[in-house]
Short mmCIF file of C-alpha atoms and ligand atoms in Angstrom, two decimals:
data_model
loop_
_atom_site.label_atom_id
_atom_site.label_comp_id
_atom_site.label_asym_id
_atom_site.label_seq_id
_atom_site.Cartn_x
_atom_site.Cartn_y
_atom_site.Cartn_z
CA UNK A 299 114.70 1.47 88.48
CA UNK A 300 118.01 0.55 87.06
CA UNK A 301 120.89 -1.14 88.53
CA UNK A 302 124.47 0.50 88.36
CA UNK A 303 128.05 -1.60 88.33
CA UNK A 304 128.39 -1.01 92.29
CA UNK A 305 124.72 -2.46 92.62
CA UNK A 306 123.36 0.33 93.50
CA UNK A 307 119.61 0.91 92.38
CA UNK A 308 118.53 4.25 91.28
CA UNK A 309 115.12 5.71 90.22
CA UNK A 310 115.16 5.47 86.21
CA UNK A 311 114.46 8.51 84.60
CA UNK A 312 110.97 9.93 83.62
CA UNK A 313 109.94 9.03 80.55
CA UNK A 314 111.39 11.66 77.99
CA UNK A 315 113.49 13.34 80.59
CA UNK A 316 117.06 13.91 79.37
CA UNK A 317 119.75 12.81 82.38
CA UNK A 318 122.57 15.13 80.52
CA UNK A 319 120.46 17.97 79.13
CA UNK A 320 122.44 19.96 76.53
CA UNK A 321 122.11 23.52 74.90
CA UNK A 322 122.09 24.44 71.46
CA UNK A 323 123.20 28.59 71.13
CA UNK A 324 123.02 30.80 67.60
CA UNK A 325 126.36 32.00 68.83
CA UNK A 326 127.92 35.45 67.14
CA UNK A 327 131.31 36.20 67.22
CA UNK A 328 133.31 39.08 65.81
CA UNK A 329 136.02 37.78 63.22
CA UNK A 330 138.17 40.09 62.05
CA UNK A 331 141.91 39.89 60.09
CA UNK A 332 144.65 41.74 60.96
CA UNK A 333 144.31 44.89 59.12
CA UNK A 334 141.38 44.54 57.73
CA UNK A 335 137.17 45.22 58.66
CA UNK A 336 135.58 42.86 60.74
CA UNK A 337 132.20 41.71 60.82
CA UNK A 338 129.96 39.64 63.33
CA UNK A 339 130.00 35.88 62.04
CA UNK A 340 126.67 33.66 63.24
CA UNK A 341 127.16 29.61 64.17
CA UNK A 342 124.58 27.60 65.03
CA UNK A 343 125.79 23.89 63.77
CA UNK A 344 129.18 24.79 65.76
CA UNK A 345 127.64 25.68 68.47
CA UNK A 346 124.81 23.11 69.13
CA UNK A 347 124.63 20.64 72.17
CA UNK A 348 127.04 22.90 74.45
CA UNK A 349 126.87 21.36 78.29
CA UNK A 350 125.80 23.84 81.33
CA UNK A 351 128.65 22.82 83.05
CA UNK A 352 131.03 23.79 80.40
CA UNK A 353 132.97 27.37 81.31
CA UNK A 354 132.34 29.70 78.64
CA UNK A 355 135.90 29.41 77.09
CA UNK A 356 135.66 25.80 76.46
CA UNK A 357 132.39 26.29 74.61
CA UNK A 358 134.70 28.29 72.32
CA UNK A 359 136.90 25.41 72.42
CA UNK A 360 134.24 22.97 71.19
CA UNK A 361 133.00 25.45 68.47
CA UNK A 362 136.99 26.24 67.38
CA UNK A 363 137.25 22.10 67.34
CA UNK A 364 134.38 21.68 65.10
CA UNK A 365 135.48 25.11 62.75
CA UNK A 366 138.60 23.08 62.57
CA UNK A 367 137.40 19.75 61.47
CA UNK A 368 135.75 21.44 58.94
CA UNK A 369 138.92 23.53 57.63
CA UNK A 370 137.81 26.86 58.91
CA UNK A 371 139.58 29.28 60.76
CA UNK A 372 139.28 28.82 64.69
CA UNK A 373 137.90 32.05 66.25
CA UNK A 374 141.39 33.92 68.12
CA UNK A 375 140.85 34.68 71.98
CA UNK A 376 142.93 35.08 74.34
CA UNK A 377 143.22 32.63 77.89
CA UNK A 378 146.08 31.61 79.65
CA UNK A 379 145.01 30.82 83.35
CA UNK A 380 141.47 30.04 82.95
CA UNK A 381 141.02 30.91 86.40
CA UNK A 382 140.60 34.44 87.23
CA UNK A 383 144.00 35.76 88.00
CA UNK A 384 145.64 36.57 84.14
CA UNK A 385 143.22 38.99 83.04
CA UNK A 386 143.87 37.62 79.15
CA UNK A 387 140.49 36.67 78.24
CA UNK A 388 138.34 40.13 78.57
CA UNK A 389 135.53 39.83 75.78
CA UNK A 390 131.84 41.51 75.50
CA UNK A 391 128.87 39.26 76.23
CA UNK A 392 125.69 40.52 74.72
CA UNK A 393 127.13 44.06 75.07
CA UNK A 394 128.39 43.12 78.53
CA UNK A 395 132.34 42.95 79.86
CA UNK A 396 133.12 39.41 80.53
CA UNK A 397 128.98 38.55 80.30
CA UNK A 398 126.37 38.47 82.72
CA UNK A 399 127.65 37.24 86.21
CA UNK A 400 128.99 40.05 88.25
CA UNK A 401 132.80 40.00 89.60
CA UNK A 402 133.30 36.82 87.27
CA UNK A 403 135.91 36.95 84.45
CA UNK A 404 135.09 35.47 81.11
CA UNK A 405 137.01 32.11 81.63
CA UNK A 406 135.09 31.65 85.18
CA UNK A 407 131.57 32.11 83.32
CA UNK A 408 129.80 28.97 82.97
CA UNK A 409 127.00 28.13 80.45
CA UNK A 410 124.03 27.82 82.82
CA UNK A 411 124.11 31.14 82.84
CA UNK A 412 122.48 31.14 79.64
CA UNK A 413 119.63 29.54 78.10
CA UNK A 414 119.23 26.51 75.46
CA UNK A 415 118.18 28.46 72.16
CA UNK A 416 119.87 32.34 73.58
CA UNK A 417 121.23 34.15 70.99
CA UNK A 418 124.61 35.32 72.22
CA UNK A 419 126.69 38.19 71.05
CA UNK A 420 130.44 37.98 71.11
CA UNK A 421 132.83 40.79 70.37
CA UNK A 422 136.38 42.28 71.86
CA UNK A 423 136.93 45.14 74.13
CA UNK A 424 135.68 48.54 71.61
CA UNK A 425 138.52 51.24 73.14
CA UNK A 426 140.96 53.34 70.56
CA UNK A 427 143.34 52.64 73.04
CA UNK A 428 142.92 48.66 72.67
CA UNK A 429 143.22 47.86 68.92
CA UNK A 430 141.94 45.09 67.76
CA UNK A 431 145.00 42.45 66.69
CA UNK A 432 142.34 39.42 65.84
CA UNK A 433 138.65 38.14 66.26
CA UNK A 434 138.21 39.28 70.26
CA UNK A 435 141.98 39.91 70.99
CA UNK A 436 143.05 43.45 71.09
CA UNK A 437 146.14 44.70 72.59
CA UNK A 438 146.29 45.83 75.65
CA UNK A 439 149.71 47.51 75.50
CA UNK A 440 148.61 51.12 76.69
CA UNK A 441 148.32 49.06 79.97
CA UNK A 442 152.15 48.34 80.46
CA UNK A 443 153.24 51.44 79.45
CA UNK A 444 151.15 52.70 82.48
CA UNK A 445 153.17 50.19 84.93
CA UNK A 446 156.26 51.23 82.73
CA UNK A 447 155.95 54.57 83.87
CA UNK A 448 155.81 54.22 87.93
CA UNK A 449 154.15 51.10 88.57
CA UNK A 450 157.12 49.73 90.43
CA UNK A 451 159.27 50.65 93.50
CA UNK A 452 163.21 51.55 92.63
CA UNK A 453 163.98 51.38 96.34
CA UNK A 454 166.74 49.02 97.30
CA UNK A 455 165.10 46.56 99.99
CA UNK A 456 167.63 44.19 100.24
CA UNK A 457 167.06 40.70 102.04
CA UNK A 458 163.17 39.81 103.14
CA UNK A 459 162.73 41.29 106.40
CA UNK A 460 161.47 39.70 109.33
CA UNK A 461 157.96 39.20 109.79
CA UNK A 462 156.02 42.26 111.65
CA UNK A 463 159.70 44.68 111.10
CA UNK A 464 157.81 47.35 109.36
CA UNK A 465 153.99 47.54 111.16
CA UNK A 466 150.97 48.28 108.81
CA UNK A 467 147.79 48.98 110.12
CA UNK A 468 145.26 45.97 108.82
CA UNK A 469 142.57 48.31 107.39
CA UNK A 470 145.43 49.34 105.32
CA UNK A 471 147.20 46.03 104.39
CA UNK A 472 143.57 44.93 103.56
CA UNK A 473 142.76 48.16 101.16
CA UNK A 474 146.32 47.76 99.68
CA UNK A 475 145.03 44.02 99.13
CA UNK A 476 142.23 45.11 97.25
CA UNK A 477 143.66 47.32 95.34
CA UNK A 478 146.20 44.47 94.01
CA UNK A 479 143.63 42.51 93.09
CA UNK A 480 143.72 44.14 89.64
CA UNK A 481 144.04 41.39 86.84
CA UNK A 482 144.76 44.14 84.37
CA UNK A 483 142.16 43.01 81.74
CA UNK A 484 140.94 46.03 80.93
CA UNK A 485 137.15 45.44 81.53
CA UNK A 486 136.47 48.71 83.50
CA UNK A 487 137.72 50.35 80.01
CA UNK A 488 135.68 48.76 77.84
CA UNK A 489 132.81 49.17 80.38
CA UNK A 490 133.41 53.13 80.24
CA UNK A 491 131.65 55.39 78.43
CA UNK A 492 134.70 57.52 77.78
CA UNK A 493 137.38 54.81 77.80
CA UNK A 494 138.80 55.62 80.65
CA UNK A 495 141.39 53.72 82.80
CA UNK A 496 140.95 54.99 86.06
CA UNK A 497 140.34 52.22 87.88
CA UNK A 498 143.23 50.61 86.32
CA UNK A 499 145.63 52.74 87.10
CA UNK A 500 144.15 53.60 90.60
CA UNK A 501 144.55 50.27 91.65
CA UNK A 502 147.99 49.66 90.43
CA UNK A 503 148.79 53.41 91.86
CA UNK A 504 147.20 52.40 95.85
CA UNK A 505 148.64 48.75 96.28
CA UNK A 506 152.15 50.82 96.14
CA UNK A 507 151.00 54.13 97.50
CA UNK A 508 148.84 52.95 100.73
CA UNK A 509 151.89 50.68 102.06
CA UNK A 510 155.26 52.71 103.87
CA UNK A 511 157.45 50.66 101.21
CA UNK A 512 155.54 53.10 98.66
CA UNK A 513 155.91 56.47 99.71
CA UNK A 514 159.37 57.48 98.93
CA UNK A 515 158.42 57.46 95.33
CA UNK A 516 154.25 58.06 95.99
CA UNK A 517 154.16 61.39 94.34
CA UNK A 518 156.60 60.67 91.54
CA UNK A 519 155.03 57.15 90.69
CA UNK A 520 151.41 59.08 90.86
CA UNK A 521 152.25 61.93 88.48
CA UNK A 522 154.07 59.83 86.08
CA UNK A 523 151.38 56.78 85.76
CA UNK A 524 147.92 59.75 85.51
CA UNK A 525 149.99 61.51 82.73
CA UNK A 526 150.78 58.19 80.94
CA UNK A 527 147.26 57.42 81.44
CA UNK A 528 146.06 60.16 80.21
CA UNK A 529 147.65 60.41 76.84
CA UNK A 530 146.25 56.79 75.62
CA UNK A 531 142.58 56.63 77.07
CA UNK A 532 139.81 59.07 78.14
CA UNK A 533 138.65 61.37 81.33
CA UNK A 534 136.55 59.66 84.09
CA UNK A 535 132.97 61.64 84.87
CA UNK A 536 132.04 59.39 87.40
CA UNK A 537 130.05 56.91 85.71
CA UNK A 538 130.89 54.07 87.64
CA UNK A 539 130.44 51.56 84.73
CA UNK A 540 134.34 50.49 85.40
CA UNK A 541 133.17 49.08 89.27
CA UNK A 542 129.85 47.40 87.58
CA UNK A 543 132.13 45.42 84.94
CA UNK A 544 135.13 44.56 87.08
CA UNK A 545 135.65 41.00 87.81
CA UNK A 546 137.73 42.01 90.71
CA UNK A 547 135.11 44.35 91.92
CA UNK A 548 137.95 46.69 92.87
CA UNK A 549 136.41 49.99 93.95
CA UNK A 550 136.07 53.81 92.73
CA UNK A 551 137.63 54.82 95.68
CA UNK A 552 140.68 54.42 94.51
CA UNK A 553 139.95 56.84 92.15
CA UNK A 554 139.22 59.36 94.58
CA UNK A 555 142.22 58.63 96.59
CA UNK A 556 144.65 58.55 93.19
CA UNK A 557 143.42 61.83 92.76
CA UNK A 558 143.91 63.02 95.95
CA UNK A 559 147.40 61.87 95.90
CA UNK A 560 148.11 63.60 92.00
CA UNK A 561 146.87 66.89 92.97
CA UNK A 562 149.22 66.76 96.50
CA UNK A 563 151.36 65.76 94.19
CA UNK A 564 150.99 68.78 92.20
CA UNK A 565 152.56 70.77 95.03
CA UNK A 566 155.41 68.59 97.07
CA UNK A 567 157.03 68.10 94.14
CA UNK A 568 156.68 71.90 93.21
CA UNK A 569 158.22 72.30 96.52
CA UNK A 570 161.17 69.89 95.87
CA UNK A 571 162.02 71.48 92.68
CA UNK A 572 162.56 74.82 94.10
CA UNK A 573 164.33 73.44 97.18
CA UNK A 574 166.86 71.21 94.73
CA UNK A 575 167.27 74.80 92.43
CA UNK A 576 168.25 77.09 95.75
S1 SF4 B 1370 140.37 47.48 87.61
FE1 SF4 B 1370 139.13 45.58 87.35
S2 SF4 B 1370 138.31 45.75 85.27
FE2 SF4 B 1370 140.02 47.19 85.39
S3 SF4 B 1370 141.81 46.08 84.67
FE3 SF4 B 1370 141.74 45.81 86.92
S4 SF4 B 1370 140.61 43.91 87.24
FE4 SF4 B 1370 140.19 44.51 85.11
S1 FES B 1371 142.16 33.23 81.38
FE1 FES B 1371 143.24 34.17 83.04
S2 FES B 1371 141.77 35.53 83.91
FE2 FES B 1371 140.65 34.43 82.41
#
């Protein structure tokens, strides 16, 4: 039994029992220079006595500090919210997008998902379309020339409106919520066999496209994000790898209905064409 400040007695621990058990990881992490080959990089000293509760960025914190102390270079990654909404920190976990734990980004990951002693396999996103600028940040700038090309709405709306003006069904307000749950950090690429950004796009296409303030530009914005999209990453065939690795969970539906809407499309704006040349 042992006694705290507040007087409080508590149990003492069993004999050899640890009462802040901490994990030691042969950690593996991509380094690479811009410009030059990279190659996977093994710590074990640096990465020793990692706590469970830690998030899995700040055991790359502790392993950076400790690379630092010892006049190494720290290992580049990207973060900026540490929460889920940014979409900066994308990286492969043992071959996985953003690790293990299903709709979790990297920087909501915690240790206890792993293992004292797990060997653990760090690299960045692997798409032509997402070069590699350092260690496990690659750039991601295919992605905003995608929004660049539509993912927007021109229309003048003037002041904010007054609550309930313009009526949207909920099922639709809630799939146009979904959809805009997109972080844009490029998981369901790196998750696809064929590097494909469909879910990307499809998501950024729908939160616009399934609301009334979308459609005066739906078919325009549609043709002119797919075409974008298609000249950086690859086709979809319906693996549904993108859904499995997205933090979001955002669905393949979208797909279906941002295909729906480019071969439509296709036609109305066929139809304007030759009604603007009579
Ligand atoms: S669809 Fe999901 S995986 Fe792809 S960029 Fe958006 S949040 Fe990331
Ligand atoms: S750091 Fe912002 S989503 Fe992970």
């Amino acid at each position: 039994m042992t006694v705290t400040d507040n007087g409080v007695a508590t149990p003492a621990p069993a004999a050899g029992a640890d009462a802040h058990p901490t994990m030691d990881i042969n950690l593996h992490v991509w380094r690479q220079a811009p410009g030059q080959e990279g190659r996977m990089v093994t710590y074990v000293e640096e990465a020793k006595d990692i706590s469970p509760e830690m998030s899995f960025l700040e055991m790359l914190d502790i392993v950076n500090e400790r690379l630092i102390a010892k006049g190494e270079d720290p290992i580049a990654f990207e973060h900026d919210c540490r929460e889920g909404i940014c979409g900066s920190c994308g990286m492969m976990i043992n071959g996985q997008a953003h690790g293990p734990q299903k709709g979790t980004a990297t920087c909501q990951l915690h240790m206890r998902k792993f293992s004292d002693g797990d060997e653990i396999y760090v690299e960045p996103w692997r798409a032509r379309a997402f070069p590699v600028l350092r260690d496990l940040i690659v750039d991601r700038e295919a992605f905003d020339r995608i929004i660049e090309a539509g993912g927007y709405m021109t229309a003048p709306t003037g002041a904010a409106p007054d609550a309930n003006l313009i009526l949207v069904p909920k099922e639709v307000s809630d799939a146009a919520m979904d959809a805009a749950a997109c972080i844009g950090c490029g998981a369901c690429v790196a998750a696809c066999p064929n590097s494909a950004a469909q879910l990307f796009t499809s998501a950024k296409l729908q939160h616009l496209n399934l609301l009334p303030q979308g459609q005066a530009e739906r078919y325009r914005r549609t043709v002119a994000m797919v075409d974008t999209m298609e000249s950086y990453f690859g086709s979809c065939t319906n693996h549904g790898e993108c859904e499995e690795a997205c933090p979001k969970e955002i669905s393949i539906d979208f797909i279906a209905y941002m295909n729906r809407d480019y071969v439509k499309a296709q036609l109305k704006n066929r139809k304007l064409a030759g009604q603007t040349s009579t």
